Amino acid sequence: MTYTLDPELAAALQALAEQSGPAPLPERDDWQSLRAMGTAGMQWMTSLLPAYPSGYPDVKASSHTVRSRDGAEIPVRYYGKADSAPGSAVVYAHSGGMIFGSVDLYDPVIAGYVQATGVPFLSVDYRLAPDEATGTDPAEDMFAGLTWLRDQAADLGVDPNRIAVMGDSAGGGIAAGTATLARDRGIHLARQLLMYPMLDDRNLTADPRLKPYLAWTWDDNWTGWHALLGTAFRTDAVPPAAAPARLDTVEGLPPAYVEVGELDIFRAESVTYAQRLADAAIPVELHVHSGAVHGYDRLAPTSLLARRAMDDRRRVISAL
């Protein structure tokens, strides 16, 4: 039996290949080249969405700074919809394999969620590995954003008991790491929403059956995790807040929404994480999308697959 790539995704990937032409893949551990390639790809995916702010007339954003655990100042951006009554809120971490991405490049993504649901979002410009961050720094940066939002909750009209963490790819792993920190520090979270999350630094062995479909490869995964973990990479010294698949116990974690593509190297670790939560009697909603590669919603945002996934996400966000 062989896999089948979703036809709309196949067309989008073909158009991208024709537009960009052949490009050599970065060598393992060449994080600079992977960052450059990933940033260019993220810029292209952002161009597929309505421009911000003009495409989201009801969404207003304000920029702030929070202080992470080690004293570093972290930029954050708060998005709210005019005339909506917040109540709930979401803290978001963008994708980027731990080594690229920014709040600026995610402006239309976050504004789209806020426009559709009326729920405000705080987007965290966490530090990137390896030149800015190592280990648990990105999760600590996101936790600092969570703390700031809780501290400002009364002024913003947010209920501290209705705050969720959310992220995609690396950001999904960082959101899960933040949920771990929150649990261990006695901070309540309403939910964790994880889209194709990067959870397990030990996921380094290629599966030839998936190889033809990969938008994020095992070599990319090696590069991203090694950049973040440094000398702890591939050892038992990796902290679970950096790689949540290493958690000894998931007891006490918040309910989860987990979504991943069938043709994604993160499929197994996403399903395993969801299963561990279910086994601990923690409510979890899991979606494994047939024919979907990593980042399917960003690669073809108007596809039926992406629209179905977005409907599910918006439903969960609106119900916080």
GROMACS .gro file of C-alpha atoms in nm:
model
  320
    1MET     CA    1   0.000   0.000   0.000
    2THR     CA    2   0.126   0.349  -0.084
    3TYR     CA    3   0.033   0.693   0.042
    4THR     CA    4  -0.160   0.942  -0.171
    5LEU     CA    5  -0.090   1.314  -0.153
    6ASP     CA    6  -0.398   1.535  -0.137
    7PRO     CA    7  -0.457   1.664  -0.497
    8GLU     CA    8  -0.488   2.031  -0.397
    9LEU     CA    9  -0.167   2.006  -0.195
   10ALA     CA   10   0.005   1.835  -0.486
   11ALA     CA   11  -0.091   2.123  -0.715
   12ALA     CA   12   0.031   2.382  -0.464
   13LEU     CA   13   0.364   2.205  -0.421
   14GLN     CA   14   0.406   2.174  -0.797
   15ALA     CA   15   0.341   2.546  -0.843
   16LEU     CA   16   0.591   2.627  -0.570
   17ALA     CA   17   0.854   2.403  -0.730
   18GLU     CA   18   0.803   2.566  -1.069
   19GLN     CA   19   0.823   2.913  -0.917
   20SER     CA   20   1.134   2.859  -0.703
   21GLY     CA   21   1.320   2.613  -0.927
   22PRO     CA   22   1.552   2.339  -0.802
   23ALA     CA   23   1.734   2.425  -0.481
   24PRO     CA   24   1.987   2.214  -0.291
   25LEU     CA   25   1.871   2.100   0.050
   26PRO     CA   26   2.080   2.227   0.341
   27GLU     CA   27   2.331   1.986   0.487
   28ARG     CA   28   2.262   1.848   0.831
   29ASP     CA   29   2.362   2.101   1.102
   30ASP     CA   30   2.376   2.390   0.854
   31TRP     CA   31   2.126   2.595   1.051
   32GLN     CA   32   2.214   2.920   0.872
   33SER     CA   33   2.111   2.780   0.530
   34LEU     CA   34   1.801   2.615   0.678
   35ARG     CA   35   1.706   2.944   0.840
   36ALA     CA   36   1.745   3.131   0.512
   37MET     CA   37   1.543   2.872   0.319
   38GLY     CA   38   1.276   2.850   0.589
   39THR     CA   39   1.238   3.226   0.613
   40ALA     CA   40   1.193   3.253   0.237
   41GLY     CA   41   0.931   2.977   0.247
   42MET     CA   42   0.748   3.143   0.533
   43GLN     CA   43   0.745   3.475   0.346
   44TRP     CA   44   0.592   3.300   0.046
   45MET     CA   45   0.325   3.130   0.259
   46THR     CA   46   0.242   3.463   0.423
   47SER     CA   47   0.189   3.613   0.077
   48LEU     CA   48  -0.091   3.361   0.016
   49LEU     CA   49  -0.304   3.522   0.288
   50PRO     CA   50  -0.480   3.859   0.287
   51ALA     CA   51  -0.234   4.135   0.371
   52TYR     CA   52  -0.215   4.260   0.728
   53PRO     CA   53  -0.358   4.493   0.848
   54SER     CA   54  -0.575   4.585   0.550
   55GLY     CA   55  -0.725   4.238   0.513
   56TYR     CA   56  -0.842   4.227   0.877
   57PRO     CA   57  -1.017   4.561   0.933
   58ASP     CA   58  -1.169   4.469   1.270
   59VAL     CA   59  -0.843   4.347   1.428
   60LYS     CA   60  -0.619   4.588   1.616
   61ALA     CA   61  -0.274   4.499   1.745
   62SER     CA   62  -0.045   4.651   2.007
   63SER     CA   63   0.319   4.568   2.077
   64HIS     CA   64   0.463   4.508   2.424
   65THR     CA   65   0.771   4.362   2.591
   66VAL     CA   66   0.783   4.089   2.854
   67ARG     CA   67   1.075   3.966   3.061
   68SER     CA   68   1.173   3.600   3.036
   69ARG     CA   69   1.301   3.390   3.323
   70ASP     CA   70   1.667   3.478   3.254
   71GLY     CA   71   1.590   3.850   3.230
   72ALA     CA   72   1.581   3.873   2.849
   73GLU     CA   73   1.326   4.114   2.703
   74ILE     CA   74   1.088   3.939   2.462
   75PRO     CA   75   0.862   4.124   2.215
   76VAL     CA   76   0.496   4.020   2.213
   77ARG     CA   77   0.198   4.142   2.012
   78TYR     CA   78  -0.159   4.150   2.139
   79TYR     CA   79  -0.441   4.125   1.883
   80GLY     CA   80  -0.802   4.202   1.966
   81LYS     CA   81  -1.119   4.238   1.764
   82ALA     CA   82  -1.308   4.566   1.789
   83ASP     CA   83  -1.627   4.553   1.994
   84SER     CA   84  -1.580   4.188   2.101
   85ALA     CA   85  -1.603   4.080   2.462
   86PRO     CA   86  -1.285   3.872   2.514
   87GLY     CA   87  -1.336   3.649   2.817
   88SER     CA   88  -1.100   3.385   2.680
   89ALA     CA   89  -0.759   3.439   2.517
   90VAL     CA   90  -0.480   3.247   2.343
   91VAL     CA   91  -0.101   3.271   2.371
   92TYR     CA   92   0.061   3.170   2.040
   93ALA     CA   93   0.405   3.049   1.927
   94HIS     CA   94   0.488   3.052   1.554
   95SER     CA   95   0.655   2.775   1.356
   96GLY     CA   96   1.015   2.765   1.232
   97GLY     CA   97   1.196   2.449   1.340
   98MET     CA   98   1.328   2.633   1.649
   99ILE     CA   99   1.560   2.839   1.426
  100PHE     CA  100   1.350   3.078   1.212
  101GLY     CA  101   1.018   3.262   1.201
  102SER     CA  102   0.882   3.576   1.364
  103VAL     CA  103   0.571   3.746   1.493
  104ASP     CA  104   0.580   3.980   1.191
  105LEU     CA  105   0.557   3.688   0.947
  106TYR     CA  106   0.259   3.552   1.141
  107ASP     CA  107   0.059   3.875   1.153
  108PRO     CA  108  -0.204   3.755   0.900
  109VAL     CA  109  -0.223   3.407   1.056
  110ILE     CA  110  -0.301   3.543   1.402
  111ALA     CA  111  -0.524   3.822   1.275
  112GLY     CA  112  -0.723   3.560   1.083
  113TYR     CA  113  -0.795   3.363   1.399
  114VAL     CA  114  -0.898   3.678   1.586
  115GLN     CA  115  -1.115   3.804   1.298
  116ALA     CA  116  -1.296   3.470   1.277
  117THR     CA  117  -1.347   3.400   1.648
  118GLY     CA  118  -1.335   3.731   1.833
  119VAL     CA  119  -1.091   3.570   2.078
  120PRO     CA  120  -0.779   3.785   2.143
  121PHE     CA  121  -0.432   3.640   2.083
  122LEU     CA  122  -0.091   3.721   2.228
  123SER     CA  123   0.180   3.625   1.977
  124VAL     CA  124   0.525   3.571   2.133
  125ASP     CA  125   0.846   3.654   1.945
  126TYR     CA  126   1.044   3.386   2.128
  127ARG     CA  127   1.420   3.369   2.085
  128LEU     CA  128   1.559   3.148   1.810
  129ALA     CA  129   1.823   2.877   1.836
  130PRO     CA  130   2.116   2.857   1.836
  131ASP     CA  131   2.236   3.219   1.836
  132GLU     CA  132   1.967   3.356   2.069
  133ALA     CA  133   1.824   3.057   2.259
  134THR     CA  134   1.906   2.713   2.389
  135GLY     CA  135   1.720   2.445   2.582
  136THR     CA  136   1.402   2.567   2.746
  137ASP     CA  137   1.450   2.935   2.651
  138PRO     CA  138   1.168   2.940   2.390
  139ALA     CA  139   0.922   2.778   2.632
  140GLU     CA  140   1.029   3.021   2.905
  141ASP     CA  141   0.975   3.311   2.663
  142MET     CA  142   0.624   3.188   2.589
  143PHE     CA  143   0.559   3.133   2.960
  144ALA     CA  144   0.662   3.495   3.018
  145GLY     CA  145   0.399   3.597   2.764
  146LEU     CA  146   0.143   3.384   2.946
  147THR     CA  147   0.237   3.546   3.278
  148TRP     CA  148   0.209   3.895   3.127
  149LEU     CA  149  -0.137   3.814   2.989
  150ARG     CA  150  -0.253   3.685   3.325
  151ASP     CA  151  -0.118   3.997   3.496
  152GLN     CA  152  -0.301   4.220   3.246
  153ALA     CA  153  -0.616   4.008   3.243
  154ALA     CA  154  -0.837   4.248   3.437
  155ASP     CA  155  -0.747   4.545   3.216
  156LEU     CA  156  -0.792   4.340   2.899
  157GLY     CA  157  -1.120   4.179   3.003
  158VAL     CA  158  -0.967   3.830   2.999
  159ASP     CA  159  -1.061   3.552   3.240
  160PRO     CA  160  -0.731   3.398   3.366
  161ASN     CA  161  -0.902   3.058   3.381
  162ARG     CA  162  -0.988   3.070   3.008
  163ILE     CA  163  -0.641   3.116   2.860
  164ALA     CA  164  -0.500   2.857   2.617
  165VAL     CA  165  -0.158   2.806   2.460
  166MET     CA  166  -0.134   2.732   2.090
  167GLY     CA  167   0.129   2.684   1.822
  168ASP     CA  168   0.219   2.506   1.500
  169SER     CA  169   0.524   2.289   1.426
  170ALA     CA  170   0.808   2.415   1.648
  171GLY     CA  171   0.555   2.651   1.802
  172GLY     CA  172   0.334   2.353   1.887
  173GLY     CA  173   0.624   2.193   2.072
  174ILE     CA  174   0.696   2.521   2.250
  175ALA     CA  175   0.328   2.552   2.345
  176ALA     CA  176   0.335   2.198   2.489
  177GLY     CA  177   0.656   2.287   2.676
  178THR     CA  178   0.486   2.598   2.812
  179ALA     CA  179   0.194   2.385   2.928
  180THR     CA  180   0.446   2.170   3.114
  181LEU     CA  181   0.600   2.475   3.283
  182ALA     CA  182   0.253   2.605   3.373
  183ARG     CA  183   0.156   2.272   3.528
  184ASP     CA  184   0.476   2.250   3.728
  185ARG     CA  185   0.436   2.610   3.853
  186GLY     CA  186   0.070   2.582   3.945
  187ILE     CA  187  -0.069   2.794   3.661
  188HIS     CA  188  -0.404   2.685   3.518
  189LEU     CA  189  -0.445   2.657   3.141
  190ALA     CA  190  -0.779   2.601   2.971
  191ARG     CA  191  -0.633   2.406   2.676
  192GLN     CA  192  -0.330   2.339   2.460
  193LEU     CA  193  -0.384   2.354   2.082
  194LEU     CA  194  -0.102   2.185   1.893
  195MET     CA  195  -0.081   2.177   1.513
  196TYR     CA  196   0.169   1.920   1.382
  197PRO     CA  197   0.385   1.983   1.690
  198MET     CA  198   0.763   1.929   1.711
  199LEU     CA  199   0.778   1.730   2.035
  200ASP     CA  200   1.055   1.468   2.022
  201ASP     CA  201   1.427   1.532   1.965
  202ARG     CA  202   1.478   1.156   1.924
  203ASN     CA  203   1.279   1.146   1.597
  204LEU     CA  204   1.583   1.116   1.367
  205THR     CA  205   1.540   0.789   1.175
  206ALA     CA  206   1.410   0.823   0.820
  207ASP     CA  207   1.107   0.628   0.699
  208PRO     CA  208   1.153   0.570   0.322
  209ARG     CA  209   0.777   0.541   0.275
  210LEU     CA  210   0.732   0.905   0.375
  211LYS     CA  211   1.044   1.044   0.208
  212PRO     CA  212   0.879   1.151  -0.122
  213TYR     CA  213   0.630   1.375   0.059
  214LEU     CA  214   0.836   1.559   0.317
  215ALA     CA  215   0.816   1.936   0.364
  216TRP     CA  216   1.031   1.898   0.679
  217THR     CA  217   1.292   1.622   0.666
  218TRP     CA  218   1.474   1.416   0.927
  219ASP     CA  219   1.793   1.610   0.845
  220ASP     CA  220   1.600   1.933   0.907
  221ASN     CA  221   1.478   1.787   1.235
  222TRP     CA  222   1.834   1.698   1.337
  223THR     CA  223   1.948   2.053   1.257
  224GLY     CA  224   1.666   2.221   1.448
  225TRP     CA  225   1.694   2.006   1.759
  226HIS     CA  226   2.074   2.016   1.767
  227ALA     CA  227   2.065   2.394   1.736
  228LEU     CA  228   1.828   2.418   2.032
  229LEU     CA  229   1.976   2.150   2.259
  230GLY     CA  230   2.349   2.184   2.194
  231THR     CA  231   2.555   1.936   2.394
  232ALA     CA  232   2.242   1.787   2.552
  233PHE     CA  233   2.121   1.669   2.209
  234ARG     CA  234   2.074   1.291   2.192
  235THR     CA  235   2.137   1.251   2.565
  236ASP     CA  236   1.917   1.199   2.870
  237ALA     CA  237   1.995   1.557   2.977
  238VAL     CA  238   1.725   1.700   2.746
  239PRO     CA  239   1.464   1.881   2.961
  240PRO     CA  240   1.101   1.784   2.896
  241ALA     CA  241   0.998   2.150   2.872
  242ALA     CA  242   1.219   2.167   2.560
  243ALA     CA  243   1.109   1.829   2.417
  244PRO     CA  244   0.771   1.740   2.571
  245ALA     CA  245   0.776   1.383   2.436
  246ARG     CA  246   1.028   1.317   2.714
  247LEU     CA  247   0.780   1.391   2.994
  248ASP     CA  248   0.783   1.123   3.264
  249THR     CA  249   0.415   1.187   3.329
  250VAL     CA  250   0.145   1.391   3.156
  251GLU     CA  251  -0.073   1.399   3.468
  252GLY     CA  252  -0.204   1.749   3.535
  253LEU     CA  253  -0.160   1.880   3.181
  254PRO     CA  254  -0.451   2.073   3.026
  255PRO     CA  255  -0.696   1.926   2.774
  256ALA     CA  256  -0.556   1.920   2.422
  257TYR     CA  257  -0.643   1.962   2.057
  258VAL     CA  258  -0.381   1.787   1.840
  259GLU     CA  259  -0.371   1.796   1.461
  260VAL     CA  260  -0.116   1.643   1.222
  261GLY     CA  261  -0.083   1.530   0.862
  262GLU     CA  262  -0.056   1.167   0.758
  263LEU     CA  263   0.258   1.247   0.552
  264ASP     CA  264   0.447   1.429   0.827
  265ILE     CA  265   0.747   1.304   1.023
  266PHE     CA  266   0.573   1.442   1.334
  267ARG     CA  267   0.272   1.211   1.291
  268ALA     CA  268   0.386   0.938   1.531
  269GLU     CA  269   0.499   1.172   1.807
  270SER     CA  270   0.177   1.374   1.782
  271VAL     CA  271  -0.039   1.063   1.803
  272THR     CA  272   0.170   0.925   2.090
  273TYR     CA  273   0.139   1.249   2.285
  274ALA     CA  274  -0.237   1.252   2.235
  275GLN     CA  275  -0.260   0.887   2.338
  276ARG     CA  276  -0.064   0.952   2.657
  277LEU     CA  277  -0.305   1.230   2.748
  278ALA     CA  278  -0.604   1.007   2.677
  279ASP     CA  279  -0.455   0.728   2.887
  280ALA     CA  280  -0.427   0.976   3.174
  281ALA     CA  281  -0.799   1.064   3.137
  282ILE     CA  282  -0.714   1.410   3.002
  283PRO     CA  283  -0.964   1.519   2.734
  284VAL     CA  284  -0.801   1.523   2.391
  285GLU     CA  285  -0.924   1.578   2.036
  286LEU     CA  286  -0.693   1.428   1.772
  287HIS     CA  287  -0.702   1.474   1.394
  288VAL     CA  288  -0.472   1.289   1.151
  289HIS     CA  289  -0.543   1.435   0.809
  290SER     CA  290  -0.517   1.190   0.520
  291GLY     CA  291  -0.289   1.294   0.234
  292ALA     CA  292  -0.153   1.594   0.426
  293VAL     CA  293   0.210   1.698   0.444
  294HIS     CA  294   0.372   1.915   0.709
  295GLY     CA  295   0.230   2.268   0.701
  296TYR     CA  296  -0.061   2.173   0.475
  297ASP     CA  297  -0.275   2.465   0.590
  298ARG     CA  298  -0.003   2.720   0.509
  299LEU     CA  299   0.093   2.565   0.174
  300ALA     CA  300  -0.262   2.561   0.036
  301PRO     CA  301  -0.479   2.782   0.259
  302THR     CA  302  -0.781   2.774   0.027
  303SER     CA  303  -0.782   2.394  -0.011
  304LEU     CA  304  -1.068   2.187   0.124
  305LEU     CA  305  -0.826   2.021   0.366
  306ALA     CA  306  -0.702   2.353   0.505
  307ARG     CA  307  -1.053   2.495   0.533
  308ARG     CA  308  -1.172   2.184   0.719
  309ALA     CA  309  -0.879   2.208   0.961
  310MET     CA  310  -0.938   2.580   1.016
  311ASP     CA  311  -1.306   2.515   1.091
  312ASP     CA  312  -1.203   2.271   1.364
  313ARG     CA  313  -0.948   2.509   1.513
  314ARG     CA  314  -1.190   2.800   1.516
  315ARG     CA  315  -1.454   2.584   1.679
  316VAL     CA  316  -1.218   2.489   1.961
  317ILE     CA  317  -1.090   2.846   2.004
  318SER     CA  318  -1.445   2.986   2.015
  319ALA     CA  319  -1.539   2.733   2.283
  320LEU     CA  320  -1.261   2.828   2.525
   0.00000   0.00000   0.00000
